[in-house]
Structures are given as structure tokens and as C-alpha cells.
Amino acid sequence: MKKNMKLSGILFATALIPIAAVLIALQFLPAEIPAHYDINMNIDRWGSKYESLLMPAATILMSAFMYGMSRFAAKQENGAGNEKVMMICGISFNLLFLAMTIWSLVLAFNAVSGREINGVLSVKIIFIFAGIVIAVVGNFMPKCRLNSLVGLRTRWSTANEDVWFKCQRFGGVLFVICGIMMSLFSALADSIMLILTVNIIITATAVGGSVAVSKIIYDRHQVSGGK
């Protein structure tokens, strides 16, 4: 319980850092800053600097949602350990949003000062952190007990505890591998379209592969009579 209380503290602390960073940056930004970029990271809309508060606000809302879901998971009959998993996943997402918030501020300062925006670097940073988050989530998937909220949930993986554990273990390994591949490829590639295309394929492989294997594990379990 004490460990989960510490995790909840970290969850909300990491949720507040982005809004603190934006509130400080607002003191130095002009009234209008870049509000949207096209696929090549060219500015296609300018807006109020206060729009930069949207991401921190979403981070706080996401944290509150993850905290609520973690408390609900803790009350479930088989929810032991699921609360911790939810907290860690929430913290990981907060760190991703923090990285995106900080980088968006860097881009804003560069734009208003006339400096060139490195579009490839921007996309690299987003997907490097996204890959890390996917790998972290995958690492904790095998620790999920059978529940109605988190983990690799399909009509087959939820058949029983044994099938559930095998599905989470395989899915976790696949997500870790795909997350690492996403981060490494994003760091090495030098084309925005290439980064986007390959990472979409990697993500689809992780999700589709996990679902497909959950069916295979279930079928083998049925054939073996649960052994």
C-alpha cells in the first residue's frame, strides 16, 4: 500500500510538471505562437500562446483517469498488483506528455526568434519517447492479473488465469521488442515519412501479433485440455 501511495504521488507530480513549465514559459512568449504543424513540421497555423496549456491540461485529466482506474482495479477480486501496473503506465504516459510539452515550447521559442525548426528531430523525439513508453508497458504486462481493465484483453486471453498469463507474457515481450525497435529506428532514420511509416507498421505488428497469438494460445489450451 505504501509503495502504491508513493507511486500515486509520483503520478500527480509528473502531471503537474508540464503545466508548471508552460506557466513559466508564458511569461517570455509573445501573444501568438505556432499552434499547428503539417506532416513536414512546417507551421500552418498560429494561435494564442495560451493554447500551449492544452497538453498540460490533458496530462492532468489523464492522470486523474489513470488514478481512478487504478483504484477500481485494486478493488477487483483478482486486482492484486494491477493498481501498481496502472500507476506505472500512467507515470510513463506523463513523462511522454512532458517531453512533448517541453519540445513544443522549444519549437515555439525557436519559431518566434526566427530560428529554423528541425522537423526530423521533432518527429524523432516524439517516437523515441513513444517507443520507451511502449517498452515500459510491455515490461509490466506479465504482472497483470486477470481483470476487466488492463492488459492484453481479448475474448481468448480472458478465458482463464493460465491462458491470461501466457498471453500477457507473450504480449509483453512483443511490446518490449517493438518499443525498443521504434526508439532505435526513430533515432537512426532521417526521413519523417519513413519514421511514420515504419513505426505504424511496428505498432500494428505489436497489436495484431498479440491478438493473433492470444487466439493460438487459447486454441492450444483447449486442445491440451487445460494442461
mmCIF file of C-alpha atoms in Angstrom, residues 159-164 166 217-227:
data_model
loop_
_atom_site.group_PDB
_atom_site.id
_atom_site.type_symbol
_atom_site.label_atom_id
_atom_site.label_comp_id
_atom_site.label_asym_id
_atom_site.label_seq_id
_atom_site.Cartn_x
_atom_site.Cartn_y
_atom_site.Cartn_z
ATOM 1 C CA ALA A 159 -10.746 -17.469 -20.810
ATOM 2 C CA ASN A 160 -8.920 -18.360 -17.590
ATOM 3 C CA GLU A 161 -5.894 -17.485 -15.470
ATOM 4 C CA ASP A 162 -3.499 -19.817 -17.299
ATOM 5 C CA VAL A 163 -4.341 -18.518 -20.788
ATOM 6 C CA TRP A 164 -4.315 -14.953 -19.448
ATOM 7 C CA LYS A 166 0.634 -16.804 -21.191
ATOM 8 C CA ILE A 217 -2.640 -19.873 -27.039
ATOM 9 C CA TYR A 218 -6.341 -20.315 -26.319
ATOM 10 C CA ASP A 219 -6.753 -22.989 -29.019
ATOM 11 C CA ARG A 220 -3.717 -24.934 -27.756
ATOM 12 C CA HIS A 221 -5.061 -24.741 -24.233
ATOM 13 C CA GLN A 222 -8.392 -26.172 -25.396
ATOM 14 C CA VAL A 223 -6.712 -28.984 -27.319
ATOM 15 C CA SER A 224 -4.492 -29.935 -24.373
ATOM 16 C CA GLY A 225 -7.446 -29.949 -22.032
ATOM 17 C CA GLY A 226 -6.077 -27.113 -19.908
ATOM 18 C CA LYS A 227 -2.687 -28.663 -19.292
#
